Short mmCIF file of C-alpha atoms in Angstrom, two decimals:
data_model
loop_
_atom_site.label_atom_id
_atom_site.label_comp_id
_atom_site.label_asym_id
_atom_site.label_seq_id
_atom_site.Cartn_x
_atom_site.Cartn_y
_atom_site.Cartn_z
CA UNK P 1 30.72 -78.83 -4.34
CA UNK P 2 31.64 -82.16 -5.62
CA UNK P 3 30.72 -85.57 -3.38
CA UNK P 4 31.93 -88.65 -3.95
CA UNK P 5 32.28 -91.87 -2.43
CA UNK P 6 35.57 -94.17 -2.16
CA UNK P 7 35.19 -98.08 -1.31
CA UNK P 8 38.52 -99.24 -0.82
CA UNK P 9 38.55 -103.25 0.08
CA UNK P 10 41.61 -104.71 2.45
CA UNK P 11 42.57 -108.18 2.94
CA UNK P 12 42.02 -107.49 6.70
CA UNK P 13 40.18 -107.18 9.21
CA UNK P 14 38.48 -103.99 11.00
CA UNK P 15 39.86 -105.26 14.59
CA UNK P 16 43.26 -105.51 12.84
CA UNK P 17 43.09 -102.98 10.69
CA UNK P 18 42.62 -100.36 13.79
CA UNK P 19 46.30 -100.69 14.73
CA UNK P 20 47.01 -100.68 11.13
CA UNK P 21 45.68 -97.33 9.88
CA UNK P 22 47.43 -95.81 12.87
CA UNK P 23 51.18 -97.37 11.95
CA UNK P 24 50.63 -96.57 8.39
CA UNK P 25 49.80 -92.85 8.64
CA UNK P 26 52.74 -92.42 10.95
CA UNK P 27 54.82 -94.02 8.76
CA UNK P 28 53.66 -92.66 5.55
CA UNK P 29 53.85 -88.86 7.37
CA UNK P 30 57.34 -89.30 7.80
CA UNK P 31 58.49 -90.79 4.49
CA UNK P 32 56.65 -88.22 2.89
CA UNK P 33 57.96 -84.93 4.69
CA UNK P 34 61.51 -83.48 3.70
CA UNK P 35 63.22 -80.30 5.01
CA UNK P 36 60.67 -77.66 5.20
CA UNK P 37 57.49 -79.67 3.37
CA UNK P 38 55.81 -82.48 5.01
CA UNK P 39 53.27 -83.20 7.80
CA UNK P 40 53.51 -81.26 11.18
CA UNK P 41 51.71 -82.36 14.22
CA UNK P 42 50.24 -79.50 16.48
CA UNK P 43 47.98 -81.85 18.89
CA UNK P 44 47.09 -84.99 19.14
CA UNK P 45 45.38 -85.91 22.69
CA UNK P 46 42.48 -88.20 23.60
CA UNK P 47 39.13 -86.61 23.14
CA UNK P 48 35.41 -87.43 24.17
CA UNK P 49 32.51 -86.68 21.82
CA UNK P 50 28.83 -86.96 23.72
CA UNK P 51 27.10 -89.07 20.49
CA UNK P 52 30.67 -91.04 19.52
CA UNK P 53 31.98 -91.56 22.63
CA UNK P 54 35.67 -91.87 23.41
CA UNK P 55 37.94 -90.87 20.36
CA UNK P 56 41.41 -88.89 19.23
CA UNK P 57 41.44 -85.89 18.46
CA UNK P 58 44.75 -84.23 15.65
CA UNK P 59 45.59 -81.50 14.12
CA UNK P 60 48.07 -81.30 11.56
CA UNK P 61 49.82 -78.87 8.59
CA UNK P 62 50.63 -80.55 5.68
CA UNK P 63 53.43 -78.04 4.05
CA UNK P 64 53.29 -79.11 0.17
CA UNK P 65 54.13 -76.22 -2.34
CA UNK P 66 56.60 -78.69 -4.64
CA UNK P 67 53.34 -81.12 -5.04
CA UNK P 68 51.28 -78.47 -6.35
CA UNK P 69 50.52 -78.34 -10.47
CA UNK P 70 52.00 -75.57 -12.17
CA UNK P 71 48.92 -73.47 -12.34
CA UNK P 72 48.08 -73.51 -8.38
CA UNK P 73 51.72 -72.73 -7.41
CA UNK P 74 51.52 -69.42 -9.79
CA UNK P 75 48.99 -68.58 -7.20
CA UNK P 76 49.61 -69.59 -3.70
CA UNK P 77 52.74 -68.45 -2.00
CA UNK P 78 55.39 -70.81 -1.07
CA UNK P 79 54.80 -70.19 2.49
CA UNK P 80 51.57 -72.30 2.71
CA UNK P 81 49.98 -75.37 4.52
CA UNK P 82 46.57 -76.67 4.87
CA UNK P 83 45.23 -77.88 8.24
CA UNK P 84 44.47 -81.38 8.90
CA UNK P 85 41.59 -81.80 12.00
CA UNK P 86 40.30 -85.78 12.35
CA UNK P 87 38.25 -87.30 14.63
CA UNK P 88 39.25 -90.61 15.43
CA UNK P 89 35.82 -92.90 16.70
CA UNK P 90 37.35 -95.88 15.25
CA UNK P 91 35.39 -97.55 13.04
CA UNK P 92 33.76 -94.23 12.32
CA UNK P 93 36.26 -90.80 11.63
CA UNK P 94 35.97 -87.46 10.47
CA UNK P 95 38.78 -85.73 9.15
CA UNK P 96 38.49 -81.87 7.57
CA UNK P 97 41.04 -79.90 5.21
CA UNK P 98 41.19 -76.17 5.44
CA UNK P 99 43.60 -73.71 3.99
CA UNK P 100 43.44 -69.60 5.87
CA UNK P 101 45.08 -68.32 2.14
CA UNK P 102 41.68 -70.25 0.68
CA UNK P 103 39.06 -69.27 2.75
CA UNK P 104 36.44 -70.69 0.26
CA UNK P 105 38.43 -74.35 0.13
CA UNK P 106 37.80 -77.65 2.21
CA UNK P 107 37.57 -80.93 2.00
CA UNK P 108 35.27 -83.22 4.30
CA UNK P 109 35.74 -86.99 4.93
CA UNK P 110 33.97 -88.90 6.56
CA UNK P 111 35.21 -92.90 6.85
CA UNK P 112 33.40 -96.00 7.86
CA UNK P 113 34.79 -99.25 8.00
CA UNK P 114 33.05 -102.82 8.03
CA UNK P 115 33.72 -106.32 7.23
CA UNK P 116 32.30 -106.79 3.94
CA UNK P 117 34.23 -106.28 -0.06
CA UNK P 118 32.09 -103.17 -0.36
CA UNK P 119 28.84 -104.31 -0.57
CA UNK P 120 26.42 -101.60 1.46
CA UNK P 121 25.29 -98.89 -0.57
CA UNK P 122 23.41 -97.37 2.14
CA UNK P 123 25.88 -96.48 4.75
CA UNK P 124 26.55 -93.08 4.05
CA UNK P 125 22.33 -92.77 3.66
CA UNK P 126 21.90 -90.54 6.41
CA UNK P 127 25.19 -88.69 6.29
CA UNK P 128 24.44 -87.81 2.24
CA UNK P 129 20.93 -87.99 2.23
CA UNK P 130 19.32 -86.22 -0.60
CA UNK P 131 22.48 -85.99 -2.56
CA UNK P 132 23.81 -87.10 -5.22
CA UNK P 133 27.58 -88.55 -4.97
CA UNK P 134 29.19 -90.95 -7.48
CA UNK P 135 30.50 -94.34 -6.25
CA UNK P 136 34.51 -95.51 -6.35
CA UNK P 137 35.86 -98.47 -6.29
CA UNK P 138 39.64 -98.57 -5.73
CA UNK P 139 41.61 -101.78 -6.13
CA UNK P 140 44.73 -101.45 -4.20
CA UNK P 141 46.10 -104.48 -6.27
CA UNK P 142 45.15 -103.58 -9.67
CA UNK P 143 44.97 -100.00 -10.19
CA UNK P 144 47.51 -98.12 -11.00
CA UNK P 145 49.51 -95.55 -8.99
CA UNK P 146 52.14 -92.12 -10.35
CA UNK P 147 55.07 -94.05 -11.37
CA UNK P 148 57.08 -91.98 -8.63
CA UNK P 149 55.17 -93.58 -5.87
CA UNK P 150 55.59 -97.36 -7.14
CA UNK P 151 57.39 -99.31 -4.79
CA UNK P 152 57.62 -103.12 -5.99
CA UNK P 153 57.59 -104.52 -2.40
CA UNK P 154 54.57 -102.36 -1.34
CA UNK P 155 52.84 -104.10 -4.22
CA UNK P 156 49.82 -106.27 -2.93
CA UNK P 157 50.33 -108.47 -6.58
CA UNK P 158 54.16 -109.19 -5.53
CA UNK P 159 54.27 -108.93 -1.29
CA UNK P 160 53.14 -111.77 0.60
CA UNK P 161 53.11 -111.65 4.43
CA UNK P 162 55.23 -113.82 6.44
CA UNK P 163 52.79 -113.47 9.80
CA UNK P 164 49.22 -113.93 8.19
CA UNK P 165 50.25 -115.64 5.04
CA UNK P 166 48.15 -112.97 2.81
CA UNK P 167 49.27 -111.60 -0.38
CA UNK P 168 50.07 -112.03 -3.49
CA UNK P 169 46.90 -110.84 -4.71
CA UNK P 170 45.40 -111.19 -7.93
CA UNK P 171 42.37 -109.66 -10.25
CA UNK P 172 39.12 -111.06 -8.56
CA UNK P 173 40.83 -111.32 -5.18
CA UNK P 174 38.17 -109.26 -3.51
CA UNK P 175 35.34 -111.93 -4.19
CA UNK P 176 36.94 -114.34 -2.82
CA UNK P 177 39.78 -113.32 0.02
CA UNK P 178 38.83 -114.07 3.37
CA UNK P 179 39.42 -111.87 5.56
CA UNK P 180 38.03 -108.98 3.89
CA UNK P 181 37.27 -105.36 5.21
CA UNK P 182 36.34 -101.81 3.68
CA UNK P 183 36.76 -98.66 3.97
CA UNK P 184 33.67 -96.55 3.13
CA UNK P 185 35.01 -92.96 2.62
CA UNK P 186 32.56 -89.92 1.46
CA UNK P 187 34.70 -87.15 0.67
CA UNK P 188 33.03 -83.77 -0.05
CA UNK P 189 35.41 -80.92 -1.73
CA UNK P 190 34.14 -77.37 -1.93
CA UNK P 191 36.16 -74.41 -3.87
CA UNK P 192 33.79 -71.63 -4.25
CA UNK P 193 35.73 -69.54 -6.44
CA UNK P 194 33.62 -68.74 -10.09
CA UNK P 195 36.05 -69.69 -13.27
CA UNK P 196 38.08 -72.08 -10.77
CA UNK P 197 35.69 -74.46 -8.88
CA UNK P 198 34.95 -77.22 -11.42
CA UNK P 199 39.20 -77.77 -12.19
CA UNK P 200 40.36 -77.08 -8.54
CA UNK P 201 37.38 -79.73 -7.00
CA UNK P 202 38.24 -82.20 -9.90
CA UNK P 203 41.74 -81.91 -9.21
CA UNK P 204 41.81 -82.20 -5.25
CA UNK P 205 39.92 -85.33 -6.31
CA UNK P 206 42.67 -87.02 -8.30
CA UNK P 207 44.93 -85.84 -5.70
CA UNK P 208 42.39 -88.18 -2.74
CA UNK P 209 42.35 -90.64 -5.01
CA UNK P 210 45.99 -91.11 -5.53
CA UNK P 211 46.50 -90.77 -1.53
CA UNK P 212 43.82 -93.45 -0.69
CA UNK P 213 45.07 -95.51 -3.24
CA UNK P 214 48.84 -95.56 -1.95
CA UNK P 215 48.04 -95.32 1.50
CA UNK P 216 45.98 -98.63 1.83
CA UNK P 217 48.66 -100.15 -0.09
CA UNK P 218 50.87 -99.25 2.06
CA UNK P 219 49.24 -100.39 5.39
CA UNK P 220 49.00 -103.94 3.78
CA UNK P 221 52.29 -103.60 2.14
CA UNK P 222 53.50 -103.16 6.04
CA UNK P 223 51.74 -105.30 7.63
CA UNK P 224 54.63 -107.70 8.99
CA UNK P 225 55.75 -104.60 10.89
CA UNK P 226 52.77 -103.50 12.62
CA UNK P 227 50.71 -106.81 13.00
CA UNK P 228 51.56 -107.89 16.64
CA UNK P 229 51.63 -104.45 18.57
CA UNK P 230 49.03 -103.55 20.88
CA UNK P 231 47.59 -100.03 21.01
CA UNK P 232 50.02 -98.84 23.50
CA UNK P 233 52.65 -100.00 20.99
CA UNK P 234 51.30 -98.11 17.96
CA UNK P 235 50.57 -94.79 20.26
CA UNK P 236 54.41 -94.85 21.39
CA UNK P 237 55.44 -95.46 17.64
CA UNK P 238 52.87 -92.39 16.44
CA UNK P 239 54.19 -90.41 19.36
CA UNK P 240 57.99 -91.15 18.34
CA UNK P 241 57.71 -91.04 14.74
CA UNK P 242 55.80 -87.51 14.86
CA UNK P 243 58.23 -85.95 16.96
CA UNK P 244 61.27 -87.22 14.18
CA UNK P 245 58.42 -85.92 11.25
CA UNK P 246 58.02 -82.47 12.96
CA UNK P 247 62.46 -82.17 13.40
CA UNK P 248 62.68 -83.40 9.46
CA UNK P 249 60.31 -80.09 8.12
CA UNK P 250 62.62 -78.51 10.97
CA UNK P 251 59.87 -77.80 13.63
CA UNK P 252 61.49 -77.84 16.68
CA UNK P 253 59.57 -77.37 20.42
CA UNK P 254 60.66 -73.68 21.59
CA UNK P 255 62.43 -73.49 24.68
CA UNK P 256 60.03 -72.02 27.66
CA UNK P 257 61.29 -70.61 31.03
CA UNK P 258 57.86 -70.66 32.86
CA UNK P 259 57.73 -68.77 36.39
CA UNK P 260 54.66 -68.66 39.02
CA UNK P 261 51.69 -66.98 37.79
CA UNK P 262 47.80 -67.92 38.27
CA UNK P 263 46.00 -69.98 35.60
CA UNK P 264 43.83 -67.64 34.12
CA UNK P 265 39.83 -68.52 33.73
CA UNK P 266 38.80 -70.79 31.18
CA UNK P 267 36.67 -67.66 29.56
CA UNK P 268 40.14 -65.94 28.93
CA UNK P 269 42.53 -68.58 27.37
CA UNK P 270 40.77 -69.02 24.14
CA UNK P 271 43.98 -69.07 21.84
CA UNK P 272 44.25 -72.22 20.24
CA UNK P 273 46.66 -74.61 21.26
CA UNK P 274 48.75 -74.30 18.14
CA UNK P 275 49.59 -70.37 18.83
CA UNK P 276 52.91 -69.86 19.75
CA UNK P 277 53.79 -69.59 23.34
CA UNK P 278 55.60 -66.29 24.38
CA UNK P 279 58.40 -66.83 27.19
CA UNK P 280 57.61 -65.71 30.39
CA UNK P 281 60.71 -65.70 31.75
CA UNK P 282 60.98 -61.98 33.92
CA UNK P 283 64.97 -61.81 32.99
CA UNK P 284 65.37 -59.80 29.39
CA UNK P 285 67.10 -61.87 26.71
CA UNK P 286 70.72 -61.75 26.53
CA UNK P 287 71.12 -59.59 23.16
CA UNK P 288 68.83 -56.84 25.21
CA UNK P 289 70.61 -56.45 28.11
CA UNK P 290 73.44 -53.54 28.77
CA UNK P 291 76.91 -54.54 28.21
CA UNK P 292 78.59 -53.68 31.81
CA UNK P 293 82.01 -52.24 30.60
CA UNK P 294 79.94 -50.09 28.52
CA UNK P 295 81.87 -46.56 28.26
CA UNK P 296 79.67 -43.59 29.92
CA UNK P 297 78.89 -41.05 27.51
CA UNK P 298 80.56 -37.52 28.50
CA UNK P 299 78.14 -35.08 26.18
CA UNK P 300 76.07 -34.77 29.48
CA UNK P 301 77.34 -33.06 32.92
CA UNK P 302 78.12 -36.32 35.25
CA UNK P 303 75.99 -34.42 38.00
CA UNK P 304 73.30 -32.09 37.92
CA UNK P 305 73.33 -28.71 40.55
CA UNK P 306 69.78 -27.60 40.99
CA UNK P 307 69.96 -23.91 43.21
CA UNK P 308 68.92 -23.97 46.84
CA UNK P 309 65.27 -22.39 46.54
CA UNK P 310 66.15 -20.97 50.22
CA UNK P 311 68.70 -18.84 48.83
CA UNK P 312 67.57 -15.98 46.87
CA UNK P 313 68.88 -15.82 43.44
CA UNK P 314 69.09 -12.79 40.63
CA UNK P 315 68.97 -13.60 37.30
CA UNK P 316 70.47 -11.45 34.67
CA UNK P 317 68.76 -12.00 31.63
CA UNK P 318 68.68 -8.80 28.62
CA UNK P 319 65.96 -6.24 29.40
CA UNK P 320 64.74 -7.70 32.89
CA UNK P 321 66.18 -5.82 35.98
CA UNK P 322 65.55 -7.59 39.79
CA UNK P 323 63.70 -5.73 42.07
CA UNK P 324 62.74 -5.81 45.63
CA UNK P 325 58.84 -4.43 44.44
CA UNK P 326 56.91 -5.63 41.93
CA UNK P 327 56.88 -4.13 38.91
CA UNK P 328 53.73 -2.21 37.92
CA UNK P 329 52.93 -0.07 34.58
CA UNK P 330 53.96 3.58 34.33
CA UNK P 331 51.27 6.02 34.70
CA UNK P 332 51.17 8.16 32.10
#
């Protein structure tokens, strides 16, 4: 198991940066899916936690073979996704990563956000207590990002919003830019699997790093399109986008005929809401049904005689002879 803990400073703030996060996973999602690979979304529907209160709950499969290093995609088939679950109790989330082909994989987050540049090492103190994590600070300014994923106008050191007049920022900006929020993620990867689980933890690692990195870069980087919508605004857009995200990794809704049964008790419908649904349409599909010009077979009799059992019948079969008395056994 490897812990560690991601500080990631915006020049926002929480309030604003609740619509924000929203817009720019949406977006991001879709940019980043392609035909067959991507980000599908099974559920995403309100939920209500008894400690956090009122929240979001999604699930999602993240399809990415192609990103895989060389050495993982020798050994995971190309049919394969991991499963996205998060929490949403904005400012406080909880998002998990599991994969059914790694049954020994995951990845915990858990993410935090106040208005400060990163300053309270003991947030995470009850969460992690007892264990050791090391601390990361990620600039999304000055550090540097794959050269596939640079983008010169999603570059905080280059873009300068037209709305809030932020931008442009340099080395040093976080001790001085006001507004300033963080995000306070601790991130726990576990890959218990002897020979593998130092390189596969250190690598998922690079791999958070690199998304955290671009995706608060991004949500800055956007800002001019997502500043002024209300919540209703951004759930339409999520709603909207995902549905174009889940047709672009061709996932389409399957067609349902439903007729009128009885809901079945709560103790019985325990599938999970992302099994498939089976039609339950009474009519058989069309390629099942009998073709009605379909030529009647003549290696059967069209009707069948059965004998009257009124009528008494003899039967000449080899060695039997009919009889009005029973047969007995000769006396010898």
């Amino acid at each position: 198991m490897l812990l560690k803990e991601y500080r990631i400073c915006m020049p926002l703030t929480v309030d604003e940066y609740k619509i924000g996060q929203l817009y720019m996973i949406s977006k991001h999602s879709h940019e980043q899916s392609d035909r067959g690979e991507g980000v599908e979304v099974v559920q995403n529907e309100p939920f209500e936690d008894p400690h956090h209160g009122n929240g979001q709950f999604t699930e999602k499969r993240v399809y990415l073979n192609s990103k895989l290093p060389s050495w993982a995609r020798a050994v995971v088939p190309k049919i394969f996704y991991v499963t996205e679950k998060a929490w949403n109790y904005y400012p406080y989330t909880i998002t998990e990563y599991t994969c059914s082909f790694l049954p020994k994989f995951s990845i915990h987050i858990e993410t935090k956000y106040e208005d400060n540049k990163g300053s309270n090492d003991s947030i995470f103190n009850s969460e992690a207590k007892g264990l050791e994590r090391e601390v990361c600070f990620i600039d999304i300014a000055c550090d540097e990002i794959p050269e596939r994923y640079y983008k010169e106008s999603e570059d905080p050191k280059h873009f300068k919003s037209e709305k809030t007049g932020r931008g442009q920022l340099r080395e040093g900006w976080r001790d001085s830019h006001q507004p300033i929020m963080c995000s306070y993620k601790l991130v726990t990867v576990k890959f218990e699997v002897w020979g593998l689980q130092t390189r596969v933890e250190q690598f998922v690692h690079k791999v958070v790093r690199d998304i955290l990195l671009i995706g608060h870069r991004q949500a800055f980087a956007w800002v001019d399109e997502w500043y002024d919508m209300t919540m209703d605004q951004v759930r339409e857009f999520e709603r909207a986008t995902q549905e174009a995200t889940n047709k672009k990794i061709g996932v389409f809704p399957p067609a349902i005929s439903i007729s009128s049964i009885a809901l079945l008790p709560s103790s019985v419908r325990s599938a999970p809401s992302s099994a498939p649904s089976t039609p339950l349409s009474t009519d058989a599909p069309e390629f099942l049904s009998i073709p009605k010009d379909r030529p009647r077979k003549k290696s059967a009799p069209e009707t069948l005689t059965l004998p009257d059992p009124e009528k008494k019948t003899t039967l000449n079969l080899p060695g039997v002879h009919s009889s009005e008395k029973p047969c007995r056994p000769k006396s010898e």
